[in-house]
CSV table of C-alpha atoms in Angstrom, one decimal:
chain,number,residue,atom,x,y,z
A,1,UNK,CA,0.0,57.8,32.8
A,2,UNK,CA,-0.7,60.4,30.3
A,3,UNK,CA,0.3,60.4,26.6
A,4,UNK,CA,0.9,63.1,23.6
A,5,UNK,CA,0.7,61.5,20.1
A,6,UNK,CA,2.1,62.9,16.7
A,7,UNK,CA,2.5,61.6,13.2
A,8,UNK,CA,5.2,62.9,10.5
A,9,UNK,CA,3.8,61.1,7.0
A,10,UNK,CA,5.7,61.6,4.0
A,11,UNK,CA,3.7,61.9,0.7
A,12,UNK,CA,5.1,61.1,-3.0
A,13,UNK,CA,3.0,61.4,-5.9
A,14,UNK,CA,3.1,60.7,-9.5
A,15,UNK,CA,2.9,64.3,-12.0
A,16,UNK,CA,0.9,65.3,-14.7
A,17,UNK,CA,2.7,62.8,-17.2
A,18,UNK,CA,1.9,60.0,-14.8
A,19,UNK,CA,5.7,59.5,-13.9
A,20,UNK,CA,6.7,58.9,-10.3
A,21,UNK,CA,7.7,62.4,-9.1
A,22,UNK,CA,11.2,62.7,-7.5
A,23,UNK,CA,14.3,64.8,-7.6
A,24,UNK,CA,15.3,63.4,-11.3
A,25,UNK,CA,11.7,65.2,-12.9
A,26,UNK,CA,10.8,67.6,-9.6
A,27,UNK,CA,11.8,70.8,-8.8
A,28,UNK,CA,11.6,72.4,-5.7
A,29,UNK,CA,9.4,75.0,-7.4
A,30,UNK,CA,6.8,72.6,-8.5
A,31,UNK,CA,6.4,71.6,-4.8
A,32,UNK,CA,6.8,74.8,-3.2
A,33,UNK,CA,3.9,76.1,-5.1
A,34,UNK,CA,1.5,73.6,-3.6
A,35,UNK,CA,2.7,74.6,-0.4
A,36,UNK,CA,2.3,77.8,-0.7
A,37,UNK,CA,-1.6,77.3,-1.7
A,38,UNK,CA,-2.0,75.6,1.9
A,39,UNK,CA,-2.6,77.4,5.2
A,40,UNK,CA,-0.5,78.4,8.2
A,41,UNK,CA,-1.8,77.9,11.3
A,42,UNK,CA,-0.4,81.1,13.8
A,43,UNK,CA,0.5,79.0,16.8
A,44,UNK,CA,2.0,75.9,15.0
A,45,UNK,CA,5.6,77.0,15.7
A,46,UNK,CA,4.9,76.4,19.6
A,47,UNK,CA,5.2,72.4,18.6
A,48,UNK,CA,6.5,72.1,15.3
A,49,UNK,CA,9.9,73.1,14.2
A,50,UNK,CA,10.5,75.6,11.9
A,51,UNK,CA,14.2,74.4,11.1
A,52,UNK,CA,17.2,77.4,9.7
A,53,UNK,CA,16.2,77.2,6.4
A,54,UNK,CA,12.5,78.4,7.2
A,55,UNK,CA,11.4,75.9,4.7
A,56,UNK,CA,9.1,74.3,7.6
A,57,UNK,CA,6.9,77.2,8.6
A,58,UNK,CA,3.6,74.8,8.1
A,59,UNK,CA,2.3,71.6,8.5
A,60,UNK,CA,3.6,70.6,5.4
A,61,UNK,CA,6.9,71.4,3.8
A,62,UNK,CA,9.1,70.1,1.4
A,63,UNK,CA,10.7,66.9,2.3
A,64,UNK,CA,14.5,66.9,0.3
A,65,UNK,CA,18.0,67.4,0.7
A,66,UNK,CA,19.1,71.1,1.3
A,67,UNK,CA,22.2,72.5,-0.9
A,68,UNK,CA,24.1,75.3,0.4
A,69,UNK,CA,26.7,78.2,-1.1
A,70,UNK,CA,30.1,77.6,0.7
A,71,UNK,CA,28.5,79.1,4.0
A,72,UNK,CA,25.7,78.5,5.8
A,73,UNK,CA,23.1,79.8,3.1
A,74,UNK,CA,20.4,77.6,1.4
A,75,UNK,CA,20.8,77.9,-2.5
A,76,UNK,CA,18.4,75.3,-3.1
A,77,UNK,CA,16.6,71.7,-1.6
A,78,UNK,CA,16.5,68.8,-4.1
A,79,UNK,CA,13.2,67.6,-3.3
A,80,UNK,CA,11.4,63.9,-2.6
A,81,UNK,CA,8.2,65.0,-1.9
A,82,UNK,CA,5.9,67.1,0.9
A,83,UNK,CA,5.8,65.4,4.4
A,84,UNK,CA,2.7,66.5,6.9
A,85,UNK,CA,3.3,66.7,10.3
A,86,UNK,CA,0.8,66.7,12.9
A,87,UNK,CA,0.3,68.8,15.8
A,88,UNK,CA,0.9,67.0,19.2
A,89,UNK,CA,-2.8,65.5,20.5
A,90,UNK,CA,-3.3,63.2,24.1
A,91,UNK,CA,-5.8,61.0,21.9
A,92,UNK,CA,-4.5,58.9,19.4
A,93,UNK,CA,-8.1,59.2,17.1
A,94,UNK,CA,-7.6,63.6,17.0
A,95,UNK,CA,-4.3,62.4,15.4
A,96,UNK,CA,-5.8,60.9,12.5
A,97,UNK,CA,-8.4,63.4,12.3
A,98,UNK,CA,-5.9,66.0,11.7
A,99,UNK,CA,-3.9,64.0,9.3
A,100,UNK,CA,-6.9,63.0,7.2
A,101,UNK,CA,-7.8,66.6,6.9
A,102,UNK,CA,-4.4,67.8,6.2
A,103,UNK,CA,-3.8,64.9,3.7
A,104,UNK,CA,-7.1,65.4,1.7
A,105,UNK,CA,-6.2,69.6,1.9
A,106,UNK,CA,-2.8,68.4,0.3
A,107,UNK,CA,-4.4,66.0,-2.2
A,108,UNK,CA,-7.1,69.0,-3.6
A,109,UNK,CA,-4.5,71.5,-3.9
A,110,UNK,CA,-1.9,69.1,-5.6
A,111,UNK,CA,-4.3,67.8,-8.1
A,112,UNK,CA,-4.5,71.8,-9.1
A,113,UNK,CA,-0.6,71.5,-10.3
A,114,UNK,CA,-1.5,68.3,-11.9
A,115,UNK,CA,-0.1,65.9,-9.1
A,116,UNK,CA,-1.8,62.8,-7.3
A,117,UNK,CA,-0.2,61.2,-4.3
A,118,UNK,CA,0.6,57.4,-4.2
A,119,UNK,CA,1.9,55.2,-1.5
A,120,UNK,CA,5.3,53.8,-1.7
A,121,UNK,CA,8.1,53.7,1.0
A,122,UNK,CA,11.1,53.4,-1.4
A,123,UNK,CA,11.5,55.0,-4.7
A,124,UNK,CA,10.0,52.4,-7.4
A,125,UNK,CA,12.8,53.5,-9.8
A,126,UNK,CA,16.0,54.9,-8.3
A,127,UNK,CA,18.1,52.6,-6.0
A,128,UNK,CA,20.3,55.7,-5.0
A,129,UNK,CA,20.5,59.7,-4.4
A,130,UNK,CA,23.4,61.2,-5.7
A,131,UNK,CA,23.6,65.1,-5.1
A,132,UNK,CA,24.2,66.9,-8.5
A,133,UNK,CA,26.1,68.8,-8.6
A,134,UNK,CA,28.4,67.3,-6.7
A,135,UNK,CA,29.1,67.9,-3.1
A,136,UNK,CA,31.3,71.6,-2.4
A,137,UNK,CA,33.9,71.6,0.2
A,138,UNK,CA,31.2,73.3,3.0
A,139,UNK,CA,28.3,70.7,2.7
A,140,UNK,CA,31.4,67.2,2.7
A,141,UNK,CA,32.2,68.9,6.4
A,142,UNK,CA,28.6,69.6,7.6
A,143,UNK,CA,27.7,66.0,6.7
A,144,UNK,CA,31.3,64.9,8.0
A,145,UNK,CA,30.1,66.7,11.6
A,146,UNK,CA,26.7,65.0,11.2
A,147,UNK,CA,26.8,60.9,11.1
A,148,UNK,CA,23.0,60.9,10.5
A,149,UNK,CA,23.4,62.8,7.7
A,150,UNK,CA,25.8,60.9,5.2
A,151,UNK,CA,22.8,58.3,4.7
A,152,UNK,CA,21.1,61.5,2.7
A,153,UNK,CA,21.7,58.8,-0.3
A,154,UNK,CA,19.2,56.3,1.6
A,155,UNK,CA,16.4,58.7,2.8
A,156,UNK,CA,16.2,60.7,-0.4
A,157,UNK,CA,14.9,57.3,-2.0
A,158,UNK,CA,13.0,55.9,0.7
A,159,UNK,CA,9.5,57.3,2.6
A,160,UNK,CA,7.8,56.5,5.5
A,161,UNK,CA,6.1,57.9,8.8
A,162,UNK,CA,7.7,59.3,12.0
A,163,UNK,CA,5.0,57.9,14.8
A,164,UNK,CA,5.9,60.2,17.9
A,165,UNK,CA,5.0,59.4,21.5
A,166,UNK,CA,5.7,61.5,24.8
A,167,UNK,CA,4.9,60.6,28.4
A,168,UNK,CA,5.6,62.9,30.3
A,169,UNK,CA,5.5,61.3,33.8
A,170,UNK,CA,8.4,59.4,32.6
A,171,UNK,CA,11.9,60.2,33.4
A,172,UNK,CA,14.8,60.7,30.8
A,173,UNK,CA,16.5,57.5,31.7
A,174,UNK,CA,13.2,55.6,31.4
A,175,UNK,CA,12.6,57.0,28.3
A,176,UNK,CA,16.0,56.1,26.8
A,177,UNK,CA,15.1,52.5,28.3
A,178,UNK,CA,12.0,52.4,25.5
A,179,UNK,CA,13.4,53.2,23.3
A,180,UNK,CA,15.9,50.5,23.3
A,181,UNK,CA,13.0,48.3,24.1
A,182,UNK,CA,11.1,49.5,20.3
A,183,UNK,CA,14.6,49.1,18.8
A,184,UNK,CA,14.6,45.5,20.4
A,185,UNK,CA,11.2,44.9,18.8
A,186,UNK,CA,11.5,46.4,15.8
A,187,UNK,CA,11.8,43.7,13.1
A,188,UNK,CA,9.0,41.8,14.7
A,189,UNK,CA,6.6,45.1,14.4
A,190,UNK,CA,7.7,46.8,11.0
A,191,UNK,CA,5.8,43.9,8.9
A,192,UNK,CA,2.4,45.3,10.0
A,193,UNK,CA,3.4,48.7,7.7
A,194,UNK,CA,5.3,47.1,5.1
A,195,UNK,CA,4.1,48.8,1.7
A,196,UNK,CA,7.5,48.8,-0.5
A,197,UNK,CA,8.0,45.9,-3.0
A,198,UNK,CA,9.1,48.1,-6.0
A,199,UNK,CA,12.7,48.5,-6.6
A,200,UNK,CA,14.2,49.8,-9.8
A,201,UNK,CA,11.7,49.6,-12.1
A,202,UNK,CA,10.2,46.3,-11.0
A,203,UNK,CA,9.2,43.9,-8.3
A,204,UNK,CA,11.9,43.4,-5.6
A,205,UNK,CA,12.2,39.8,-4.0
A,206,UNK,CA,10.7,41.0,-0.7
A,207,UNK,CA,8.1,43.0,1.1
A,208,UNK,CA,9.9,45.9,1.8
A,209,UNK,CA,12.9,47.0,0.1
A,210,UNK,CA,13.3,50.2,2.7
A,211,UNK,CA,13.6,48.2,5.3
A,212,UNK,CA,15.8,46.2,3.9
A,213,UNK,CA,18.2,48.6,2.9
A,214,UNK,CA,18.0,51.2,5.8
A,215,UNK,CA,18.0,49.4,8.4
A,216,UNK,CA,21.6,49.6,10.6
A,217,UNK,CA,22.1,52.7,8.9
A,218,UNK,CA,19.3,54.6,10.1
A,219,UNK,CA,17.6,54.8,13.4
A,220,UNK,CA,14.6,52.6,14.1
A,221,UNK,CA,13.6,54.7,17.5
A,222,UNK,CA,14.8,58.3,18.5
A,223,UNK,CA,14.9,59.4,21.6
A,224,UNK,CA,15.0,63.0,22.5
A,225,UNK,CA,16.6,63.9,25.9
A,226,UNK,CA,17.5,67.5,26.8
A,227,UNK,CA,21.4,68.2,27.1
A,228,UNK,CA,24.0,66.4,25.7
A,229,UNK,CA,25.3,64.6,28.9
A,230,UNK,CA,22.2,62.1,28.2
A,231,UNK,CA,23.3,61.7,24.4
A,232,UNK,CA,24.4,57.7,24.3
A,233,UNK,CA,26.8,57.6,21.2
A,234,UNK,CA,25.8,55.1,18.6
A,235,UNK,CA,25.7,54.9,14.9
A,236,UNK,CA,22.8,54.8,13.9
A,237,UNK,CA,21.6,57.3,17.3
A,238,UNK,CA,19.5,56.4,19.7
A,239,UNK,CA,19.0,59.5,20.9
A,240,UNK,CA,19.0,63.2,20.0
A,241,UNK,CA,19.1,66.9,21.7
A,242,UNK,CA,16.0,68.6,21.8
A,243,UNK,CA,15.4,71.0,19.7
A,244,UNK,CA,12.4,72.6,21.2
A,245,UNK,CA,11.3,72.4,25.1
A,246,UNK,CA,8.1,70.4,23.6
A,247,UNK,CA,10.7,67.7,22.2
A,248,UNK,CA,12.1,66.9,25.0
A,249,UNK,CA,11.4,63.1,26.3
A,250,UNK,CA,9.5,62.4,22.9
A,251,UNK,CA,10.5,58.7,21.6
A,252,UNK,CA,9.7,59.1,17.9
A,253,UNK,CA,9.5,55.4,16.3
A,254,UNK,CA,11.2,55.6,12.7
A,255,UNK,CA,11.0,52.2,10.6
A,256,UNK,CA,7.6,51.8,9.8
A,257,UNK,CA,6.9,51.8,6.1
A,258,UNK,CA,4.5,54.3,4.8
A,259,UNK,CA,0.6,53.5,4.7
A,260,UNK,CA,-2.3,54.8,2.6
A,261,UNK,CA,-5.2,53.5,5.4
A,262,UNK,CA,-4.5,55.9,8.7
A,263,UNK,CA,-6.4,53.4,10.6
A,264,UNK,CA,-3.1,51.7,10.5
A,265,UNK,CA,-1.4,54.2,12.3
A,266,UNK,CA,-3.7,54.4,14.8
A,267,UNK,CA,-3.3,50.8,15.2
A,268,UNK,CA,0.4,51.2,15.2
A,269,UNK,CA,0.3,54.1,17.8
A,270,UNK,CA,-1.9,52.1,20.1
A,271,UNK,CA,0.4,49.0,19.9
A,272,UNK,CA,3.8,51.4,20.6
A,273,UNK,CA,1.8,53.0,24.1
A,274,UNK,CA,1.0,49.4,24.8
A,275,UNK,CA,5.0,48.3,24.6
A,276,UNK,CA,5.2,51.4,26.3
A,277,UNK,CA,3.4,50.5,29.2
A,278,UNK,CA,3.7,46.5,29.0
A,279,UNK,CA,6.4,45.2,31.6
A,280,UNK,CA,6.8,41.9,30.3
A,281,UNK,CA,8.8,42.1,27.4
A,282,UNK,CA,12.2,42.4,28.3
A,283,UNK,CA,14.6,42.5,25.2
A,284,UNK,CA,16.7,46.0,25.0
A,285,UNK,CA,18.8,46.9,21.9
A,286,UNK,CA,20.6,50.6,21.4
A,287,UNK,CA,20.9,49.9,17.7
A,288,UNK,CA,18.5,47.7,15.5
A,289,UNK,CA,19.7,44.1,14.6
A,290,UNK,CA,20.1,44.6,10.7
A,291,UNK,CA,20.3,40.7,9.9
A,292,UNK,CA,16.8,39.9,11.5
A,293,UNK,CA,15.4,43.2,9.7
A,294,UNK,CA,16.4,41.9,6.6
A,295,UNK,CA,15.0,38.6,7.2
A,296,UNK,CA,11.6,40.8,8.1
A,297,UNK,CA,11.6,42.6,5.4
A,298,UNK,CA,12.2,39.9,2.7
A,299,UNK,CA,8.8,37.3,4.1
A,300,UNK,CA,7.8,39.3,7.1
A,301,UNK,CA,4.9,36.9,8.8
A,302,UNK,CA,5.6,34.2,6.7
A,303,UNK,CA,8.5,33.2,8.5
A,304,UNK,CA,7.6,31.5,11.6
A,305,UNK,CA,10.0,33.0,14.4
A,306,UNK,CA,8.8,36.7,12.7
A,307,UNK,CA,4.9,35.6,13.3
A,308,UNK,CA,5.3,34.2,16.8
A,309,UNK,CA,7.0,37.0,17.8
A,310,UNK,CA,4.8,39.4,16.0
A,311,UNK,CA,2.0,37.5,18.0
A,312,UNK,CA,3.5,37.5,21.4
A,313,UNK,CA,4.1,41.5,21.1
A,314,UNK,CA,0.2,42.1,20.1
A,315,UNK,CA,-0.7,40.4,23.4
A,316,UNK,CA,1.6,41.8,25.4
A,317,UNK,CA,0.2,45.4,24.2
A,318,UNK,CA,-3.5,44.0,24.2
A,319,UNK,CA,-2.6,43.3,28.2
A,320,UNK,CA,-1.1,46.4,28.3
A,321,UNK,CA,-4.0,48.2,27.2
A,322,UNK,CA,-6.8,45.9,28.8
A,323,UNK,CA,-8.4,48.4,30.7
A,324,UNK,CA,-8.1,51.5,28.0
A,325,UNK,CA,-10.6,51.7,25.3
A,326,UNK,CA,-7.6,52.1,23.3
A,327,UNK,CA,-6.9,48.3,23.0
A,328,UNK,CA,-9.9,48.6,20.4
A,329,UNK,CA,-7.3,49.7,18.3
A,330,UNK,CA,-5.1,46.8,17.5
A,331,UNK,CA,-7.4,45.0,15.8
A,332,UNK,CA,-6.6,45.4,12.3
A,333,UNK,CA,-3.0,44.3,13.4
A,334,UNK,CA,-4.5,41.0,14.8
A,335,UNK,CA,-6.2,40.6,11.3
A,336,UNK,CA,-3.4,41.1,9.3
A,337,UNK,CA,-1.4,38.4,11.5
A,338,UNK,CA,-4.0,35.8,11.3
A,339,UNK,CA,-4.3,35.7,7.8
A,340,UNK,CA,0.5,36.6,7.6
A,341,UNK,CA,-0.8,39.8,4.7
A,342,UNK,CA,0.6,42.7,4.8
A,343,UNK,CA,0.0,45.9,2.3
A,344,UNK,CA,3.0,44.8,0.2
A,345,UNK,CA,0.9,41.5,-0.5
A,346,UNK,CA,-1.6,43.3,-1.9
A,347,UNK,CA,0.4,46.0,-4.3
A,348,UNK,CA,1.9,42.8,-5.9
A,349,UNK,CA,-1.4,41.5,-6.5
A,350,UNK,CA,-2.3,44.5,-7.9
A,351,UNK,CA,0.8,45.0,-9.9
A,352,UNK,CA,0.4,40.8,-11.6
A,353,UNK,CA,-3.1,42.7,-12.5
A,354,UNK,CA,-2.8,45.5,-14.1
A,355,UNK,CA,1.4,45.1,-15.2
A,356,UNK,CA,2.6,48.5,-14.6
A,357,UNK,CA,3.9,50.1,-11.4
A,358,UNK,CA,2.4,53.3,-12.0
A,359,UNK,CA,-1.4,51.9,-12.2
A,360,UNK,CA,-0.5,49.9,-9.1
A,361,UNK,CA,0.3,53.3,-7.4
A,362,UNK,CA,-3.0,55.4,-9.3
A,363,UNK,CA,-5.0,52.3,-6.8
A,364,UNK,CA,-3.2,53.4,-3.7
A,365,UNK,CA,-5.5,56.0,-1.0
């Protein structure tokens, strides 16, 4: 079976003051003019989206939430930070490659405006987004017509990656059949990203406060499928229209936390194609269990059910993959289960350390 891989990685930073960098202190000016700085690659457009408001032309753009006139029209984008999207690659390692090089491109031209990027997946300081100004009549319908949409107050304070798989030997039912399958699995898999124990302005009583607040509300798997007589209705969706012929059959994994080592994400890539092909596991869900997420995202591998679960997944994916030199992959997930850390662990060490959020962050990438 053949494979296409792509990564969407969302990238805050702190500014020149040192303060964390969102819509309260950012403009969409101050990003845009690192954007502009980075190049545009002519035949991009084939595999990435470019999106109405044109504000996606590269492999970066501004990641925020777009305000428009009483029409149509963009007037402005509140803005989060930059998210870099890779193109689509049938090795999981060219992946990486790309994203390093467009992530350390980012990081030299940013530092040139006076910004530094840091890993978090949930904004450190601000538990909510609330649009100012406030909401006219035209943007309350489009987010009325739009369910995904009216959690814009959730994923304007959180960050993470969009890991992106296609197969395209596999049919659009089968498809839709993985995806509840990574739904299913979800709370079991998340703890191997989790990188968010901030939470207004100090440490949160967990290991990943975006998990713990998204989940149920937004999707943990996507499914793209190409009309809308394949849609299944759900809240949060399952599945999505394609919006480009290249979309179409892509299962794009959502609730991972962001990470700061890419060798994660090749990990995490390698361990979704192995669920992909394993035929073992056999749990299905069309919208993620938000009581067991929570539980995940408060002591992930600490708690025993979490762990043995964790554990049985990995092997089922290590089968999976026993004859692909992929399997070589997973490794720093078996690691990270034997000794029950996860990145979060380590950002509170850091934090008891040195005190302040901010010099945890400076330590991140």
């Amino acid at each position: 079976m053949s494979f296409f891989f792509g990564i969407e990685h969302e990238v805050a930073f702190l500014n020149r003051e040192g303060k964390f960098a969102d819509f309260t202190c950012t403009k969409f000016a101050d990003f845009a003019q690192i954007v502009d700085q980075l190049p545009i690659y002519p035949d991009d457009h084939l595999q990435l989206r470019v999106g109405d408001a044109g504000i996606r032309k590269k492999r970066w753009y501004i990641e925020g939430f777009e305000r428009f006139a009483d029409s149509d029209e963009v007037i402005d984008c509140t803005s989060k930070g930059i998210e870099i999207r890779t193109t689509i690659h049938s090795c999981i390692q060219d992946v990486i490659q790309e994203l390093s090089n467009s992530f350390d491109l980012l990081s030299q031209v940013a530092a040139q405006f006076g910004f530094s990027p840091v890993l978090t997946s949930f904004n450190p300081y601000k538990t909510v987004f609330e649009p100012n100004p406030p909401l006219n009549e035209y943007e309350i319908q489009q987010l009325q017509a739009y369910p995904d949409e009216q959690t814009a107050y959730i994923y304007m304070v959180s960050y993470g990656p969009d890991l992106n798989i296609s197969c395209p030997g596999l049919s659009i039912p089968q498809v839709i059949d993985i995806g509840k399958k990574l739904t299913y699995y979800s709370p079991y898999i998340v703890p191997f990203s989790y990188s968010s124990p901030f939470y207004n302005g100090t440490l949160w009583e967990g290991l990943s406060v975006r998990t713990f607040i998204r989940t149920g509300k937004r999707s943990a798997t996507l499914v793209f499928v190409p009309e809308a007589e394949k849609l299944i209705k759900s809240v949060p969706s399952l599945t999505k229209i394609a919006r480009l012929p290249a979309e179409v059959g892509r299962i794009e994994f959502k609730a991972f936390d962001t990470c700061d080592d890419f060798n994660i994400y090749a990990a995490l890539l390698a361990l979704l194609k192995g669920l992909i092909l394993d035929d073992s596991l056999n749990g299905r869900a069309i919208t993620p269990d938000t009581s067991l997420h929570q539980l995940s995202a408060k002591v992930g591998f600490e708690h025993e059910d979490i762990f043995n679960n964790a554990q049985q997944i990995l092997q089922a994916a290590k089968f999976a993959l026993r004859d692909d030199p992929d399997v070589e992959l997973l490794t720093p997930l078996q690691l990270m289960l034997e000794k029950r850390r996860t990145k979060s662990h380590e950002l509170i060490d850091v934090f008891h350390s040195v005190g302040s959020i901010e010099n945890t962050l400076r330590q991140t990438y």
